[in-house]
Short mmCIF file of C-alpha atoms in Angstrom, two decimals:
data_model
loop_
_atom_site.label_atom_id
_atom_site.label_comp_id
_atom_site.label_asym_id
_atom_site.label_seq_id
_atom_site.Cartn_x
_atom_site.Cartn_y
_atom_site.Cartn_z
CA MET A 21 -108.48 41.24 91.99
CA ARG A 22 -109.26 44.93 92.18
CA LEU A 23 -107.83 47.46 94.78
CA THR A 24 -110.73 49.29 96.35
CA CYS A 25 -110.28 51.94 98.90
CA VAL A 26 -113.43 53.48 100.51
CA ARG A 27 -113.87 55.96 103.22
CA LEU A 28 -116.11 53.58 105.39
CA SER A 29 -115.37 50.11 106.80
CA ARG A 30 -114.59 47.59 104.04
CA ASN A 31 -116.95 44.32 104.23
CA LEU A 32 -114.31 41.70 103.08
CA ALA A 33 -116.94 39.26 102.70
CA LYS A 34 -118.21 41.23 99.56
CA LEU A 35 -114.85 40.49 97.82
CA LEU A 36 -115.72 36.89 98.04
CA ASP A 37 -118.32 34.83 96.39
CA GLU A 38 -121.20 33.62 98.22
CA VAL A 39 -119.64 30.38 99.24
CA GLY A 40 -116.40 32.21 100.22
CA ALA A 41 -118.38 34.78 102.18
CA LYS A 42 -120.04 31.90 104.17
CA LYS A 43 -116.74 30.16 104.79
CA LEU A 44 -115.23 33.55 106.21
CA GLU A 45 -118.10 33.74 108.80
CA GLN A 46 -117.65 30.01 109.52
CA TYR A 47 -113.78 29.93 109.99
CA SER A 48 -113.70 33.22 111.95
CA LYS A 49 -115.95 31.59 114.54
CA PHE A 50 -113.16 29.03 115.35
CA ASN A 51 -110.36 29.80 117.49
CA PRO A 52 -106.62 29.14 116.35
CA SER A 53 -105.17 26.24 117.67
CA PRO A 54 -101.65 27.18 119.37
CA VAL A 55 -98.82 24.73 118.87
CA SER A 56 -95.92 24.43 121.02
CA ILE A 57 -92.22 24.03 120.06
CA SER A 58 -92.44 20.42 121.55
CA HIS A 59 -95.46 19.63 119.29
CA PHE A 60 -93.62 21.24 116.36
CA LEU A 61 -90.76 18.91 116.94
CA GLU A 62 -92.81 15.90 117.46
CA PHE A 63 -94.94 16.43 114.48
CA GLY A 64 -91.92 17.24 112.28
CA ARG A 65 -90.27 14.04 113.17
CA SER A 66 -93.21 11.65 113.08
CA ALA A 67 -96.22 12.85 111.28
CA SER A 68 -96.53 12.09 107.61
CA THR A 69 -97.20 14.59 104.70
CA ASP A 70 -101.02 13.79 104.64
CA HIS A 71 -101.40 14.52 108.45
CA SER A 72 -99.71 17.92 107.87
CA TYR A 73 -101.84 18.52 104.88
CA LEU A 74 -105.13 17.83 106.78
CA PHE A 75 -104.07 20.05 109.68
CA MET A 76 -102.89 22.97 107.60
CA ARG A 77 -105.84 23.13 105.30
CA LYS A 78 -107.97 23.85 108.25
CA GLU A 79 -105.72 25.88 110.48
CA ILE A 80 -104.49 28.49 107.89
CA PRO A 81 -107.90 29.42 106.93
CA VAL A 82 -108.87 29.89 110.77
CA ARG A 83 -105.86 32.16 111.31
CA LEU A 84 -106.62 33.94 108.11
CA ALA A 85 -110.40 34.62 108.73
CA ASN A 86 -109.62 35.76 112.30
CA MET A 87 -107.44 38.39 111.14
CA MET A 88 -109.83 39.33 108.17
CA LYS A 89 -112.47 40.03 110.67
CA GLU A 90 -110.29 42.35 112.43
CA LEU A 91 -109.11 44.08 109.28
CA GLU A 92 -112.74 45.02 108.57
CA LEU A 93 -113.02 46.98 111.97
CA LEU A 94 -110.14 49.31 111.52
CA PRO A 95 -110.74 52.95 112.09
CA THR A 96 -111.61 54.96 109.21
CA GLU A 97 -108.46 57.07 109.38
CA LEU A 98 -106.33 53.81 108.55
CA GLN A 99 -108.83 52.18 106.17
CA GLN A 100 -108.70 55.19 103.94
CA GLN A 101 -104.95 54.41 103.04
CA PRO A 102 -104.33 52.57 99.92
CA ASN A 103 -101.77 50.34 101.45
CA CYS A 104 -104.29 49.27 104.08
CA CYS A 105 -106.57 48.19 101.43
CA LEU A 106 -104.02 46.52 99.70
CA THR A 107 -103.19 44.42 102.70
CA GLN A 108 -106.92 43.63 103.18
CA ASP A 109 -106.88 42.34 99.51
CA PHE A 110 -103.87 40.23 100.27
CA TYR A 111 -105.87 38.32 103.04
CA VAL A 112 -108.82 38.00 100.73
CA GLN A 113 -106.65 36.33 97.99
CA SER A 114 -104.91 34.20 100.28
CA PHE A 115 -108.23 32.87 101.82
CA GLN A 116 -109.64 32.19 98.33
CA ASP A 117 -106.41 30.26 97.47
CA ILE A 118 -106.48 28.01 100.45
CA LEU A 119 -110.13 27.36 100.42
CA ARG A 120 -109.79 25.42 97.07
CA TYR A 121 -108.17 22.55 99.22
CA GLU A 122 -110.83 22.49 101.92
CA ASN A 123 -112.47 19.18 100.56
CA ALA A 124 -109.71 18.51 98.05
CA PRO A 125 -108.63 14.77 97.88
CA ASN A 126 -105.56 13.76 100.02
CA THR A 127 -103.24 12.54 97.14
CA PRO A 128 -99.70 13.19 96.35
CA SER A 129 -100.55 15.39 93.48
CA VAL A 130 -102.89 17.60 95.46
CA ARG A 131 -100.47 17.74 98.55
CA ASP A 132 -97.68 19.01 96.08
CA GLU A 133 -100.11 21.80 94.77
CA PHE A 134 -101.15 22.60 98.21
CA THR A 135 -97.46 23.01 99.24
CA LYS A 136 -96.93 25.34 96.16
CA CYS A 137 -100.00 27.24 97.32
CA LEU A 138 -98.63 27.83 100.78
CA GLN A 139 -95.33 29.12 99.26
CA THR A 140 -97.46 31.67 97.15
CA ILE A 141 -99.24 32.82 100.21
CA ARG A 142 -96.08 33.23 102.10
CA LEU A 143 -94.48 35.24 99.35
CA ARG A 144 -97.53 37.42 98.83
CA HIS A 145 -97.55 38.36 102.66
CA LYS A 146 -93.65 38.75 102.70
CA ASP A 147 -94.14 42.78 102.71
CA VAL A 148 -97.00 43.15 104.97
CA VAL A 149 -94.93 44.71 107.70
CA PRO A 150 -93.59 47.50 105.43
CA THR A 151 -96.89 47.79 103.47
CA MET A 152 -98.76 48.63 106.68
CA ALA A 153 -96.04 50.67 107.97
CA GLU A 154 -96.55 52.94 104.94
CA ALA A 155 -100.23 53.05 105.80
CA VAL A 156 -99.78 54.14 109.18
CA MET A 157 -97.16 56.71 108.06
CA MET A 158 -99.63 58.28 105.66
CA MET A 159 -102.23 58.21 108.45
CA LYS A 160 -99.70 60.06 110.72
CA SER A 161 -99.06 62.62 108.09
CA GLN A 162 -102.97 63.36 107.67
CA HIS A 163 -103.70 63.39 111.32
CA SER A 164 -102.00 64.91 114.44
CA ARG A 165 -100.89 62.35 116.99
CA GLN A 166 -102.78 64.27 119.60
CA ASP A 167 -106.07 63.78 117.70
CA LEU A 168 -105.39 60.10 117.09
CA ALA A 169 -104.77 59.80 120.84
CA LYS A 170 -107.80 61.70 122.03
CA THR A 171 -110.35 59.68 119.88
CA GLY A 172 -108.65 56.42 120.79
CA VAL A 173 -107.38 55.60 117.33
CA GLU A 174 -103.82 55.45 118.46
CA SER A 175 -104.43 52.72 121.02
CA CYS A 176 -106.74 50.94 118.57
CA ILE A 177 -104.03 50.76 115.90
CA GLN A 178 -101.37 49.61 118.35
CA TYR A 179 -103.68 46.94 119.60
CA PHE A 180 -104.27 45.85 115.95
CA LEU A 181 -100.60 45.99 114.66
CA ASP A 182 -99.64 43.71 117.53
CA ARG A 183 -102.23 41.14 116.49
CA LEU A 184 -101.71 41.46 112.62
CA TYR A 185 -98.01 41.01 112.99
CA MET A 186 -98.18 38.21 115.49
CA SER A 187 -100.69 36.33 113.23
CA ARG A 188 -98.45 36.94 110.27
CA ILE A 189 -95.41 35.33 112.26
CA SER A 190 -97.57 32.28 113.23
CA ILE A 191 -98.68 31.80 109.70
CA HIS A 192 -95.20 32.01 108.27
CA MET A 193 -93.92 29.61 111.02
CA LEU A 194 -96.55 26.94 110.05
CA ILE A 195 -95.84 27.49 106.29
CA ASN A 196 -92.20 27.25 106.86
CA GLN A 197 -92.45 23.89 108.90
CA HIS A 198 -94.63 22.39 106.32
CA THR A 199 -92.65 23.57 103.18
CA ILE A 200 -89.19 22.54 104.63
CA ILE A 201 -90.27 19.28 106.11
CA TYR A 202 -92.65 17.98 103.48
CA GLY A 203 -91.69 20.31 100.41
CA ASP A 204 -88.64 20.87 98.39
CA GLU A 205 -86.99 23.57 100.54
CA ALA A 206 -83.81 22.46 102.50
CA PRO A 207 -83.31 23.19 106.13
CA ILE A 208 -80.50 25.38 107.17
CA SER A 209 -78.85 22.41 109.06
CA PRO A 210 -79.51 18.65 108.98
CA ILE A 211 -80.32 18.60 112.57
CA HIS A 212 -83.00 21.24 112.22
CA VAL A 213 -86.70 20.14 112.32
CA GLY A 214 -88.05 22.60 109.78
CA SER A 215 -87.06 26.01 111.04
CA ILE A 216 -86.43 24.73 114.51
CA ASP A 217 -82.98 23.99 116.12
CA PRO A 218 -83.30 21.38 118.86
CA TYR A 219 -79.68 22.36 120.09
CA CYS A 220 -79.79 26.07 119.60
CA ASP A 221 -76.48 27.58 120.51
CA VAL A 222 -77.43 30.74 122.21
CA PRO A 223 -74.03 32.19 122.77
CA MET A 224 -73.14 31.70 119.23
CA ILE A 225 -76.22 33.56 117.93
CA VAL A 226 -75.36 36.26 120.32
CA GLU A 227 -71.92 36.67 118.85
CA ASP A 228 -73.39 36.36 115.29
CA ALA A 229 -75.91 38.98 115.86
CA PHE A 230 -73.51 41.50 117.74
CA SER A 231 -70.89 41.00 114.82
CA ASN A 232 -73.23 42.01 112.05
CA ALA A 233 -74.60 44.82 114.16
CA ALA A 234 -71.18 46.00 114.85
CA PHE A 235 -70.33 45.98 111.04
CA LEU A 236 -73.33 48.28 110.41
CA CYS A 237 -72.08 50.60 113.39
CA ASP A 238 -68.66 50.68 111.78
CA GLN A 239 -70.13 51.67 108.40
CA HIS A 240 -72.18 54.65 109.96
CA TYR A 241 -69.98 55.81 112.75
CA LEU A 242 -66.46 54.35 111.75
CA GLN A 243 -66.22 52.74 115.25
CA SER A 244 -68.07 50.31 117.36
CA PRO A 245 -67.89 48.94 120.94
CA GLU A 246 -66.69 45.51 121.77
CA LEU A 247 -68.74 42.62 123.16
CA ASP A 248 -68.13 41.37 126.76
CA LEU A 249 -69.82 38.03 126.95
CA GLU A 250 -70.70 36.11 129.98
CA VAL A 251 -72.42 32.70 129.99
CA VAL A 252 -73.82 31.08 133.01
CA ASN A 253 -75.53 27.60 132.77
CA ALA A 254 -77.06 27.06 136.19
CA GLU A 255 -78.86 23.87 135.00
CA ASP A 256 -76.09 21.89 133.46
CA LYS A 257 -73.06 23.71 135.35
CA THR A 258 -71.34 23.89 131.79
CA GLU A 259 -69.94 26.95 129.92
CA THR A 260 -72.49 26.71 127.07
CA VAL A 261 -76.30 27.34 126.67
CA GLN A 262 -78.41 25.49 124.41
CA THR A 263 -82.14 25.52 123.92
CA VAL A 264 -84.96 24.26 121.57
CA TYR A 265 -85.76 27.44 119.66
CA VAL A 266 -86.24 29.05 116.02
CA PRO A 267 -82.52 30.51 115.28
CA ALA A 268 -84.15 33.05 112.77
CA HIS A 269 -86.25 34.46 115.64
CA LEU A 270 -83.67 34.74 118.04
CA TYR A 271 -81.22 36.50 115.70
CA HIS A 272 -83.94 38.89 114.62
CA ILE A 273 -84.56 39.85 118.14
CA LEU A 274 -80.87 40.23 119.22
CA PHE A 275 -79.74 41.98 116.18
CA GLU A 276 -82.21 44.80 116.82
CA LEU A 277 -81.38 45.03 120.38
CA PHE A 278 -77.79 45.23 119.50
CA LYS A 279 -78.21 47.97 116.96
CA ASN A 280 -79.77 50.02 119.53
CA ALA A 281 -77.27 49.41 122.06
CA LEU A 282 -74.43 50.21 119.78
CA ARG A 283 -75.98 53.28 118.29
CA ALA A 284 -76.48 54.78 121.85
CA THR A 285 -73.02 53.87 123.03
CA VAL A 286 -71.20 55.63 120.20
CA GLU A 287 -73.30 58.50 120.31
CA ALA A 288 -72.75 58.95 124.05
CA HIS A 289 -69.09 58.67 123.63
CA GLU A 290 -68.12 60.19 120.52
CA ASP A 291 -64.89 61.65 121.73
CA ALA A 292 -64.07 59.03 124.24
CA GLU A 293 -63.09 55.44 124.55
CA LEU A 294 -66.03 53.33 123.98
CA PRO A 295 -67.19 51.08 126.83
CA PRO A 296 -68.05 47.46 125.85
CA VAL A 297 -71.74 46.21 125.51
CA ARG A 298 -72.01 43.49 128.31
CA VAL A 299 -74.15 40.54 127.65
CA LEU A 300 -75.14 37.94 130.24
CA VAL A 301 -76.62 34.62 129.13
CA VAL A 302 -78.26 32.48 131.87
CA LYS A 303 -79.99 29.28 131.40
CA SER A 304 -82.09 27.81 134.47
CA ARG A 305 -84.49 25.15 134.62
CA ASN A 306 -87.50 27.37 133.39
CA ASP A 307 -85.77 30.24 131.46
CA VAL A 308 -83.08 31.37 129.19
CA SER A 309 -82.39 35.00 130.00
CA ILE A 310 -80.04 37.37 127.95
CA LYS A 311 -79.34 40.77 129.37
CA ILE A 312 -77.82 43.32 127.13
CA SER A 313 -76.22 46.11 129.07
CA ASP A 314 -74.93 49.39 127.39
CA GLN A 315 -73.57 52.60 128.66
CA GLY A 316 -75.24 54.69 126.08
CA GLY A 317 -76.84 57.42 128.28
CA GLY A 318 -79.99 55.70 128.90
CA ILE A 319 -83.55 56.67 128.21
CA PRO A 320 -85.80 59.20 130.22
CA ARG A 321 -88.48 57.03 132.12
CA TYR A 322 -91.46 58.61 130.44
CA GLU A 323 -90.09 57.48 127.04
CA THR A 324 -89.55 53.75 127.99
CA GLN A 325 -93.07 52.56 127.36
CA GLU A 326 -93.27 54.69 124.15
CA LEU A 327 -90.39 52.56 122.63
CA PHE A 328 -92.88 49.81 122.08
CA ASN A 329 -95.44 52.09 120.15
CA TYR A 330 -95.71 51.73 116.32
CA LEU A 331 -96.46 55.33 116.12
CA TYR A 332 -93.28 56.47 118.01
CA SER A 333 -89.54 56.69 117.07
CA THR A 334 -86.56 58.49 118.22
CA ALA A 335 -85.23 58.75 114.77
CA PRO A 336 -86.41 61.55 112.32
CA THR A 337 -89.67 60.68 110.51
CA PRO A 338 -88.69 59.45 107.09
CA VAL A 339 -90.21 60.81 103.73
CA VAL A 340 -93.11 58.48 102.81
CA SER A 341 -93.08 57.16 99.19
CA THR A 342 -96.12 56.71 97.09
CA GLY A 343 -94.33 54.04 95.18
CA GLY A 344 -96.76 51.21 96.47
CA ALA A 345 -96.31 48.15 98.72
CA GLY A 346 -92.88 47.65 100.08
CA SER A 347 -91.48 50.91 99.41
CA ALA A 348 -91.81 52.27 102.83
CA PRO A 349 -88.46 52.94 104.62
CA MET A 350 -88.22 51.04 107.94
CA ALA A 351 -85.62 53.37 109.53
CA GLY A 352 -87.40 55.93 111.62
CA LEU A 353 -90.78 54.16 111.80
CA GLY A 354 -89.99 52.66 115.41
CA TYR A 355 -90.95 49.10 114.25
CA GLY A 356 -87.76 47.43 115.53
CA LEU A 357 -88.42 47.11 119.25
CA PRO A 358 -92.24 46.26 118.83
CA LEU A 359 -91.66 43.53 116.32
CA SER A 360 -88.65 42.03 118.41
CA ARG A 361 -90.97 41.74 121.36
CA LEU A 362 -93.69 40.10 119.38
CA TYR A 363 -91.10 37.67 118.17
CA ALA A 364 -90.06 36.97 121.79
CA ARG A 365 -93.76 36.78 123.05
CA TYR A 366 -94.79 34.46 120.19
CA PHE A 367 -93.30 31.65 122.13
CA HIS A 368 -94.26 32.86 125.75
CA GLY A 369 -91.05 34.99 125.98
CA ASP A 370 -90.73 38.69 126.52
CA ILE A 371 -88.47 41.67 126.38
CA ILE A 372 -88.21 43.93 129.27
CA LEU A 373 -86.36 47.36 129.14
CA SER A 374 -84.67 48.87 132.36
CA SER A 375 -83.10 52.28 131.63
CA PHE A 376 -80.86 54.27 133.89
CA ASP A 377 -81.08 57.84 132.40
CA GLY A 378 -77.88 59.40 132.42
CA PHE A 379 -75.89 56.05 132.36
CA GLY A 380 -77.22 53.30 130.20
CA THR A 381 -79.92 50.84 129.41
CA ASP A 382 -80.50 47.10 130.25
CA ALA A 383 -82.55 44.98 127.63
CA THR A 384 -83.38 41.57 129.00
CA LEU A 385 -84.77 39.03 126.64
CA TYR A 386 -86.59 35.93 128.22
CA LEU A 387 -87.03 32.66 126.50
CA ARG A 388 -88.91 29.59 127.74
CA ALA A 389 -86.26 26.87 128.50
CA LEU A 390 -88.86 24.07 128.39
CA ALA A 391 -90.06 23.31 124.84
CA ARG A 392 -93.52 22.03 126.01
CA GLU A 393 -94.23 25.46 127.76
CA ALA A 394 -93.15 27.39 124.71
CA SER A 395 -96.50 27.39 123.09
CA GLU A 396 -97.70 30.05 120.39
CA VAL A 397 -99.48 33.07 121.56
CA LEU A 398 -102.15 33.93 119.05
CA PRO A 399 -104.92 36.64 118.60
CA VAL A 400 -108.49 35.54 118.67
CA PHE A 401 -111.25 37.24 117.15
CA ASN A 402 -114.24 37.43 119.62
CA GLN A 403 -116.69 39.86 121.01
CA MET A 404 -114.05 41.35 123.38
CA SER A 405 -111.60 42.13 120.58
CA LYS A 406 -114.69 43.47 118.40
CA GLN A 407 -115.50 45.85 121.23
CA LEU A 408 -112.10 47.32 121.50
CA TYR A 409 -112.42 48.31 117.76
CA SER A 410 -115.85 49.53 117.79
CA LYS A 411 -115.49 51.43 121.24
CA PRO A 412 -111.89 52.50 121.55
CA LYS A 413 -111.25 54.21 124.83
CA PRO A 414 -110.10 57.83 124.42
CA MET A 415 -107.74 59.46 126.78
CA VAL A 416 -109.77 60.66 129.73
CA ALA A 417 -108.45 63.15 132.27
CA ASP A 418 -109.42 61.40 135.30
CA TRP A 419 -106.16 62.11 137.16
CA THR A 420 -104.35 65.41 137.46
CA ASP A 421 -101.87 63.98 135.01
CA PRO A 422 -103.89 62.25 132.34
CA SER A 423 -100.70 60.50 131.09
CA SER A 424 -100.17 58.76 134.28
CA ASN A 425 -103.16 56.28 133.37
CA LEU A 426 -103.03 54.69 136.77
CA SER A 427 -106.44 52.98 136.12
CA GLN A 428 -104.88 50.30 134.23
CA HIS A 429 -102.61 49.30 137.13
CA PHE A 430 -105.69 49.15 139.37
CA ASN A 431 -107.66 47.02 136.87
CA LYS A 432 -104.58 44.68 136.53
CA ALA A 433 -104.20 44.39 140.31
CA CYS A 434 -108.15 43.58 140.52
CA LEU A 435 -107.78 40.83 137.64
CA VAL A 436 -104.81 39.22 139.40
CA ARG A 437 -106.91 38.90 142.68
CA ALA A 438 -109.75 37.30 140.62
CA ASN A 439 -107.53 34.93 139.05
CA CYS A 440 -106.20 34.01 142.52
CA GLY A 441 -109.68 32.95 143.57
CA ASP A 442 -110.81 35.99 145.44
CA PRO A 443 -114.76 35.73 144.75
CA SER A 444 -115.45 39.29 145.63
CA SER A 445 -112.67 40.58 143.51
CA SER A 446 -113.86 38.33 140.43
CA GLU A 447 -117.54 39.73 140.82
CA LEU A 448 -116.03 43.26 140.87
CA HIS A 449 -113.96 42.72 137.86
CA LYS A 450 -117.00 41.28 136.12
CA LYS A 451 -119.13 44.20 137.08
CA GLU A 452 -116.43 46.63 135.66
CA GLU A 453 -116.27 44.59 132.51
CA GLU A 454 -120.07 44.94 132.18
CA GLU A 455 -120.14 48.59 132.85
CA SER A 456 -117.24 49.34 130.44
CA SER A 457 -119.35 47.59 127.66
CA VAL A 458 -122.53 49.80 128.24
#
């Protein structure tokens, strides 16, 4: 497979044969089917290998095709980068691989080959995050951030990366469930259903993530704060909190949040006694909430939203290597918080930052306590998403301070009223959408 990089939008269908190109159009018209954690559990405990095979050979190409259509619409500034072209080629190759099983017989030997194919796809896409990170870094080195913001490229790339990485998380989740339950990969624990722990011990993962983050902090700063952990179970009135979740996802999120909290604390108290990092874990009927509070000096309010921007980092910009895929350094790219929030949002959770500039920061992680409500949040390729790529909205100075961007708050309020059944508001929102598409 060749690596092709052009200065205009790439038509990925041209990298496929005639049948593959038609299949790309066909599968991209289907919406991905979100799966809840409860369905993952039920399917993993009761479904047979052939049922999983039949589901996966249809769902994986749908998710790949949806993302491939978006990869075609990226701004020229990003598509010019070799690593962006490499990522596109990864998706083309994986789509070709999975299509071989579209009408293949449902026999044990074919299912074994299919499982190996899924493992190959997972391995191929293992470094998509650093590969695209290097593409973005190269683009940043060639274009000023002001120019990217004015032309709407920055918001377009932010929109795309959220969707690319969320799609990648979901595909890896499906593949992991299949290969662990029906393949030769062993689960971490006998009680796990694939990668899901039905009795995920939240405080234990908090302590594990903190311990490893503190180890890194000790290596870098020769000191680290202590952990002050409080656990409240408002549902069971016990001193432990268990929930149905993917331990690897929870660890990833917490480890990143702890790294930020520990670094801020040490740097704010270099010559004084370090205050502890306080963590409150609360389980209610609907939510599992984890609040991490540090006394690291806080963040200026205008920087809070920037922390979730892939093009923003408080660390020095690293030197971009030209050594190919996977050679991009992750430190200083600003990917930690955006990716952690995607992992939280994947099953309808979220991360909220509340900073008190001059004192410290509270980072609150919300998870769904009910497995049936913790359903995948997936990107869907349609005319609305296509429009956001073809007509990115540039920064418009319609306020005395353009960075205020107050219009988005008014539009959200209008949308909320429309969803609450206000006919006039619904018509107004519809009219605004029609006008914005002109």
